[in-house]
């Protein structure tokens, strides 16, 4: 095993250990709150990457699944009179399944189109979700929002901890899914679609089915994460879960870290989410944080369109080649 | 016995008739050449047979079963492979990964196809060795030379063990040394039982390699037979020199 | 029946401004193969510019266009030069994200200067109306409609009666071929982007006198505009105009027949139906990359 590989494994192990014991070493609520949102975005970006990174089909509407997940859990736990505490977490997979079903429906329609039109259609579907949540007042409460069970028993420093671990579990789930797909024949088919869709068809890749499968698989964790988010914030409004900014954030994180890579979305979320929260906290009222956001976005697109991870990989590769042939 | 049977196939694009009642057959175990002047509809025939465009009328039968109207992926799963005019590969995948993309299981079962390891990988390496490009197995395909891409495209198509392979200008833009190599590979694969249908402008290449030649003119097959006879057919000479 | 007819008339009148805004969007797509997701924000920016001008020097909102259209035209050229032109690979995908970012930036800046309160452009004749065949029609809607018609007419003259228009249409049909016959494709692209953004200025005024808006209004607007150009067929000017009329007449009728809150939803339902039946839109060509 090369030294680099050992280093990588040790680093990975350390990261996992730190992630697992974080609420123990930094129990104050402001830190754990930041951790909940950062880990949430690791999961979101990783899931988005399964569709956007591997197949190259950019969805700007993944916030729709976030919203459907949140509303599913809220409505289910209210109607089933689920007691606040750990019980609502058991419904999270149900929210994932519902988001997955919605994804099949949306994907079936949106994937009739390619590239540019697909992007547009995903945006349209997100706004459809928002309108549904706003207009089906009897079901969702409309613009007045939807309340979740409130776990009063988790007071003080502990409150964030269950949510942190729930988000962490979902992020691991997304990462494991992404990793498995990347190493499977299915994953290769997706990458082939990204490179040349017609050629992929010509060598037998059932592109329609593969794309729909990838779209659905990438939507399910997003729905589950949305569900946990809703429970965490205890009250959701249509425009704050079917939020275009959530949809674009995952995309930006993936682009910043590296499209189609495993580590890229994680890195992107780690870099961006804390900064984003800081800015929203400081300049939220003046909406100036949007300008900051746009600026980061434009800089990444113009100067680092391939992302940090591929750029670093390339650098290492070149160094290695130089060392090999002096 | 014919492996592929095309009968009365037609396709028009707007007002232009690209293929006009074309009928031809490809004998099992043969190397069949499909020749004709530019715009005679050769590539359209390829696209019709491989399901990239639906025919307006006519029938395509493969192993005596109608395959008209099926999508390209299903047709590939049935055992018909194809290459493209300007070698098309997946540039951001490595050469070896390119070899592992082809799927020969139709529909949802393709999702559960085996991974990238073991048996399939060994076979891919063997194929790359056969094509003499195994030394670039770990290189990104986008960095390969044009000749290497041509060989890779052919090698990748062979991965799912098709019985019939349609080659669109295998000799196009290739230097004489490589041309001989490609001809040799086709010949060897044919000896192992693969049937070929080849669109090609390089007459020397066609006459050397093909057992049988079909001549297309204005979207119809106007002559077919062994290369020597076809070459002396007056209608063929007219088509090439007259029109 | 009466209110349905009245809604249809209103739909045609408001359809005009959507036709104008969508034309700019589809023109940019046609020439550059990029989708300007920032078009909605640029419309809102145009509305705010007119708002600022009409308030500070007491100009009629429609007259502010003399200033805002050239300014927005230059802004468009600038945006194209700085953000779109440097894109070398994957333009289609990256440009969507870049223009999205531009939209966010505009929203942020507008929010900073004007707050997020809803405002409206005001003209002294804003409530004046006239009756025709018993229908009450508000003058501002008519003015807005006529203005859009005039600008669309000018756009068509530019496209079909000038040599620049010929170069532009050539670029839309086949970029490479246009380049080969000597069209300066970069220049055409910059000007087309400028024109597209200038139409946003005009659209902004008309939108602003007929709707209350705030910096976040661009989301709703852009999702409508995008739906329109998909319905019309990406890159088709005629398609965009017809689609805008279809969409607005349908939604305005839906607003009175069903309920105003579902009007936008009807919009998306039409889009979905189109995608199922005819994914390339009304006037679009089916995109099949080089086979």
Coordinates of N, CA and C in Angstrom, one line a residue, chain A residues 48 56 58 60 108-110 112-117 119-121 123-129 131-132 134-137 194-198 201 243-245 247-248 251-252 255 259 285-291 293-295 297-299 301-302 305-306, chain C residues 29 33 35 37 82-84 86-87 89-90 92-94 96-102 104-109 111-112 116 215-216 219-220 222-223 226-227 229-230 234 261-265 268-269 271-272 275-277 279-280 286-291:
Chain A
X48 N -27.7 14.6 -4.4 CA -27.9 15.3 -5.7 C -26.9 14.9 -6.7
X56 N -24.9 13.9 -15.3 CA -24.8 15.2 -16.0 C -26.1 15.9 -16.2
X58 N -28.6 18.2 -14.7 CA -28.7 19.1 -13.6 C -30.1 19.3 -13.2
X60 N -32.4 21.4 -10.8 CA -32.5 22.6 -9.9 C -33.7 22.5 -9.0
X108 N -40.4 10.7 -14.7 CA -41.0 10.1 -15.9 C -41.3 11.2 -16.9
X109 N -41.8 12.3 -16.4 CA -42.1 13.4 -17.3 C -40.9 14.2 -17.7
X110 N -40.1 14.6 -16.7 CA -39.0 15.5 -16.9 C -37.9 14.9 -17.8
X112 N -38.2 13.1 -20.3 CA -38.5 13.0 -21.7 C -37.7 14.0 -22.4
X113 N -37.1 15.0 -21.7 CA -36.4 16.0 -22.3 C -34.9 15.9 -21.9
X114 N -34.1 16.6 -22.8 CA -32.7 16.5 -22.5 C -32.1 17.8 -22.0
X115 N -31.0 17.8 -21.4 CA -30.2 18.9 -21.0 C -31.0 20.1 -20.5
X116 N -31.0 21.2 -21.4 CA -31.5 22.5 -21.0 C -33.0 22.4 -20.5
X117 N -33.8 21.7 -21.3 CA -35.2 21.6 -21.0 C -35.4 20.9 -19.6
X119 N -33.5 20.9 -17.0 CA -33.3 21.9 -15.9 C -34.5 22.7 -15.7
X120 N -35.1 23.2 -16.7 CA -36.3 24.1 -16.6 C -37.4 23.3 -16.0
X121 N -37.6 22.1 -16.4 CA -38.8 21.3 -15.9 C -38.6 21.0 -14.5
X123 N -37.1 22.9 -12.3 CA -37.5 24.1 -11.5 C -39.0 24.3 -11.5
X124 N -39.7 24.0 -12.6 CA -41.1 24.1 -12.6 C -41.8 23.2 -11.6
X125 N -41.2 22.0 -11.5 CA -41.8 21.0 -10.6 C -41.7 21.5 -9.1
X126 N -40.5 22.1 -8.8 CA -40.4 22.6 -7.5 C -41.4 23.6 -7.1
X127 N -41.7 24.5 -8.1 CA -42.7 25.5 -7.8 C -44.1 24.9 -7.7
X128 N -44.3 23.9 -8.5 CA -45.6 23.2 -8.4 C -45.7 22.6 -6.9
X129 N -44.7 22.0 -6.4 CA -44.7 21.5 -5.0 C -45.1 22.6 -4.1
X131 N -46.6 25.4 -4.7 CA -48.0 25.9 -4.8 C -49.0 24.9 -4.2
X132 N -48.7 23.6 -4.3 CA -49.5 22.6 -3.7 C -49.6 22.8 -2.2
X134 N -49.0 25.4 -0.6 CA -49.7 26.7 -0.2 C -51.2 26.6 -0.4
X135 N -51.6 25.9 -1.5 CA -53.0 25.9 -1.8 C -53.9 24.9 -1.2
X136 N -53.3 23.7 -0.9 CA -54.1 22.7 -0.3 C -54.2 23.0 1.2
X137 N -54.9 24.1 1.5 CA -54.9 24.6 2.8 C -55.4 23.6 3.9
X194 N -23.6 10.6 -19.2 CA -23.0 11.9 -19.1 C -22.1 12.3 -20.3
X195 N -21.3 11.3 -20.6 CA -20.3 11.6 -21.7 C -20.9 11.6 -23.1
X196 N -21.8 10.7 -23.4 CA -22.4 10.6 -24.7 C -23.6 9.7 -24.7
X197 N -24.8 10.3 -24.6 CA -26.0 9.5 -24.3 C -26.3 8.6 -25.4
X198 N -26.2 9.0 -26.7 CA -26.6 8.2 -27.8 C -25.6 7.0 -27.9
X201 N -26.6 4.4 -25.5 CA -27.7 3.6 -26.0 C -27.2 2.5 -27.0
X243 N -37.7 25.5 -1.2 CA -37.0 26.7 -1.3 C -35.9 26.6 -2.4
X244 N -36.0 27.5 -3.4 CA -35.1 27.4 -4.5 C -33.6 27.5 -4.0
X245 N -33.4 28.2 -2.9 CA -32.1 28.4 -2.4 C -31.5 27.1 -1.9
X247 N -32.3 24.2 -3.1 CA -32.0 23.4 -4.4 C -30.7 23.8 -5.0
X248 N -30.5 25.1 -5.0 CA -29.3 25.6 -5.6 C -28.1 25.4 -4.7
X251 N -26.4 22.1 -5.4 CA -25.7 22.1 -6.6 C -24.4 22.8 -6.5
X252 N -24.4 24.0 -5.9 CA -23.2 24.8 -5.7 C -22.1 24.0 -5.0
X255 N -20.6 21.4 -7.2 CA -19.7 22.0 -8.2 C -18.4 22.5 -7.5
X259 N -17.8 17.8 -9.3 CA -18.9 17.1 -9.8 C -18.5 15.6 -10.1
X285 N -31.2 39.8 7.3 CA -32.3 40.8 7.2 C -32.1 41.6 6.0
X286 N -30.9 42.0 5.6 CA -30.7 42.9 4.5 C -30.6 42.1 3.2
X287 N -30.7 40.8 3.2 CA -30.6 40.0 2.1 C -29.2 40.1 1.3
X288 N -28.3 40.8 2.0 CA -27.0 40.9 1.4 C -26.3 39.6 1.3
X289 N -26.7 38.6 2.1 CA -26.0 37.3 2.0 C -26.3 36.7 0.7
X290 N -27.3 37.1 0.0 CA -27.6 36.6 -1.4 C -26.5 37.0 -2.3
X291 N -26.0 38.2 -2.1 CA -24.9 38.8 -2.9 C -23.6 38.0 -2.7
X293 N -23.5 35.0 -1.7 CA -23.7 33.7 -2.2 C -23.5 33.7 -3.7
X294 N -24.1 34.7 -4.4 CA -23.9 34.8 -5.8 C -22.4 34.9 -6.2
X295 N -21.7 35.7 -5.4 CA -20.3 36.0 -5.7 C -19.5 34.7 -5.6
X297 N -20.6 31.7 -5.9 CA -21.1 30.9 -7.0 C -20.3 31.2 -8.3
X298 N -20.4 32.5 -8.6 CA -19.8 33.0 -9.9 C -18.3 32.7 -9.9
X299 N -17.6 32.9 -8.8 CA -16.2 32.7 -8.7 C -15.9 31.2 -9.0
X301 N -17.8 29.0 -10.6 CA -18.1 28.6 -12.0 C -17.0 29.1 -12.9
X302 N -16.5 30.3 -12.7 CA -15.6 30.9 -13.7 C -14.1 30.3 -13.5
X305 N -14.5 25.5 -12.4 CA -15.7 24.8 -12.8 C -15.7 23.3 -12.6
X306 N -14.5 22.8 -12.5 CA -14.4 21.3 -12.3 C -14.3 20.9 -10.8
Chain C
X29 N -31.6 32.0 -26.0 CA -31.3 30.5 -26.1 C -31.0 30.2 -27.6
X33 N -27.6 29.0 -27.2 CA -27.8 27.7 -26.6 C -27.6 27.8 -25.1
X35 N -29.6 29.0 -21.3 CA -30.9 29.5 -20.7 C -30.6 30.5 -19.7
X37 N -31.5 32.0 -16.8 CA -32.4 31.9 -15.6 C -32.5 33.2 -14.9
X82 N -18.5 39.1 -19.4 CA -17.8 38.7 -18.2 C -18.1 37.3 -17.8
X83 N -19.4 36.9 -17.8 CA -19.8 35.6 -17.3 C -20.0 34.5 -18.3
X84 N -20.6 34.8 -19.4 CA -21.0 33.8 -20.3 C -19.8 33.4 -21.3
X86 N -16.6 33.4 -21.1 CA -15.4 32.6 -20.6 C -15.8 31.1 -20.6
X87 N -17.0 30.7 -20.6 CA -17.4 29.3 -20.5 C -16.9 28.6 -21.7
X89 N -16.4 24.8 -21.7 CA -17.0 23.5 -21.8 C -18.3 23.5 -21.1
X90 N -19.2 22.5 -21.5 CA -20.4 22.3 -20.7 C -21.2 23.6 -20.6
X92 N -24.0 24.7 -21.7 CA -25.4 24.7 -21.5 C -25.7 24.5 -20.0
X93 N -25.1 23.6 -19.3 CA -25.3 23.4 -17.9 C -24.8 24.5 -17.0
X94 N -23.5 24.9 -17.3 CA -22.9 25.9 -16.5 C -23.6 27.3 -16.6
X96 N -26.7 27.9 -17.0 CA -27.9 27.9 -16.2 C -27.5 28.3 -14.7
X97 N -26.4 27.7 -14.2 CA -26.0 28.0 -12.9 C -25.5 29.4 -12.7
X98 N -24.8 29.8 -13.7 CA -24.2 31.2 -13.7 C -25.3 32.2 -13.7
X99 N -26.3 32.0 -14.6 CA -27.4 33.0 -14.7 C -28.3 33.0 -13.4
X100 N -28.3 31.8 -12.8 CA -29.1 31.6 -11.6 C -28.4 32.5 -10.5
X101 N -27.0 32.4 -10.5 CA -26.3 33.2 -9.5 C -26.5 34.6 -9.7
X102 N -26.5 35.0 -11.0 CA -26.7 36.5 -11.3 C -28.1 36.9 -10.8
X104 N -29.6 35.6 -8.2 CA -29.5 35.7 -6.7 C -28.9 37.1 -6.4
X105 N -27.8 37.4 -7.1 CA -27.1 38.6 -6.8 C -28.0 39.8 -7.0
X106 N -28.8 39.8 -8.1 CA -29.7 41.0 -8.3 C -30.7 41.0 -7.2
X107 N -31.2 39.9 -6.8 CA -32.2 39.9 -5.7 C -31.6 40.4 -4.5
X108 N -30.4 40.0 -4.2 CA -29.7 40.5 -3.0 C -29.5 42.0 -3.0
X109 N -29.0 42.5 -4.1 CA -28.8 44.0 -4.2 C -30.1 44.8 -4.1
X111 N -32.8 43.8 -2.7 CA -33.3 43.7 -1.3 C -32.6 44.7 -0.4
X112 N -31.3 44.9 -0.7 CA -30.5 45.8 0.2 C -31.0 47.2 0.0
X116 N -37.6 44.3 1.2 CA -38.4 43.3 0.5 C -39.9 43.6 0.5
X215 N -38.2 42.1 -4.5 CA -37.0 41.5 -5.1 C -37.2 40.0 -5.4
X216 N -38.0 39.3 -4.5 CA -38.1 37.9 -4.7 C -39.1 37.5 -5.7
X219 N -38.7 34.7 -8.9 CA -38.8 33.2 -8.9 C -40.1 32.8 -9.6
X220 N -41.2 33.4 -9.2 CA -42.4 33.1 -9.8 C -42.4 33.5 -11.3
X222 N -39.8 33.8 -13.4 CA -38.9 33.0 -14.2 C -39.5 31.6 -14.5
X223 N -40.2 31.1 -13.4 CA -40.7 29.7 -13.7 C -41.9 29.8 -14.7
X226 N -40.0 30.4 -18.2 CA -39.4 29.2 -18.6 C -40.4 28.2 -19.2
X227 N -41.6 28.1 -18.4 CA -42.6 27.2 -18.9 C -43.1 27.7 -20.3
X229 N -41.4 29.3 -22.7 CA -40.5 29.0 -23.8 C -40.4 27.5 -24.0
X230 N -40.6 26.7 -23.0 CA -40.7 25.2 -23.2 C -41.9 24.9 -24.0
X234 N -38.1 25.7 -27.5 CA -36.9 26.5 -27.1 C -36.3 27.1 -28.4
X261 N -55.9 31.4 -6.7 CA -54.7 30.7 -6.1 C -54.2 29.5 -7.0
X262 N -55.2 29.0 -7.8 CA -54.8 27.8 -8.6 C -54.3 28.2 -10.0
X263 N -54.4 29.6 -10.3 CA -54.1 30.0 -11.7 C -52.7 29.6 -12.1
X264 N -51.7 29.8 -11.2 CA -50.3 29.5 -11.6 C -50.2 28.0 -11.7
X265 N -51.0 27.2 -11.0 CA -50.9 25.8 -11.1 C -51.3 25.3 -12.4
X268 N -48.6 25.3 -14.9 CA -47.7 24.2 -14.8 C -48.3 22.9 -15.4
X269 N -49.6 22.8 -15.2 CA -50.3 21.6 -15.7 C -50.2 21.6 -17.2
X271 N -47.9 22.9 -18.9 CA -46.5 22.5 -19.2 C -46.3 21.0 -19.2
X272 N -46.8 20.4 -18.2 CA -46.7 18.9 -18.0 C -47.3 18.2 -19.2
X275 N -45.3 18.4 -22.2 CA -44.1 17.5 -22.1 C -44.4 16.1 -22.4
X276 N -45.6 15.7 -22.0 CA -46.0 14.3 -22.2 C -46.3 14.0 -23.7
X277 N -47.1 15.0 -24.3 CA -47.5 14.8 -25.6 C -46.5 15.2 -26.7
X279 N -42.7 16.7 -26.3 CA -41.6 17.2 -25.4 C -40.8 18.4 -26.1
X280 N -40.9 18.5 -27.4 CA -40.1 19.5 -28.1 C -40.8 20.9 -28.1
X286 N -37.1 18.5 -32.5 CA -36.7 17.5 -31.5 C -35.2 17.4 -31.4
X287 N -34.7 17.6 -30.2 CA -33.2 17.6 -30.1 C -32.7 16.2 -30.1
X288 N -32.0 15.9 -31.1 CA -31.3 14.6 -31.2 C -29.8 14.9 -31.6
X289 N -29.0 14.8 -30.6 CA -27.6 15.2 -31.0 C -27.1 14.2 -32.1
X290 N -26.1 14.7 -32.8 CA -25.5 14.0 -33.9 C -25.5 12.5 -33.6
X291 N -26.3 11.8 -34.5 CA -26.3 10.3 -34.4 C -25.2 9.8 -35.3

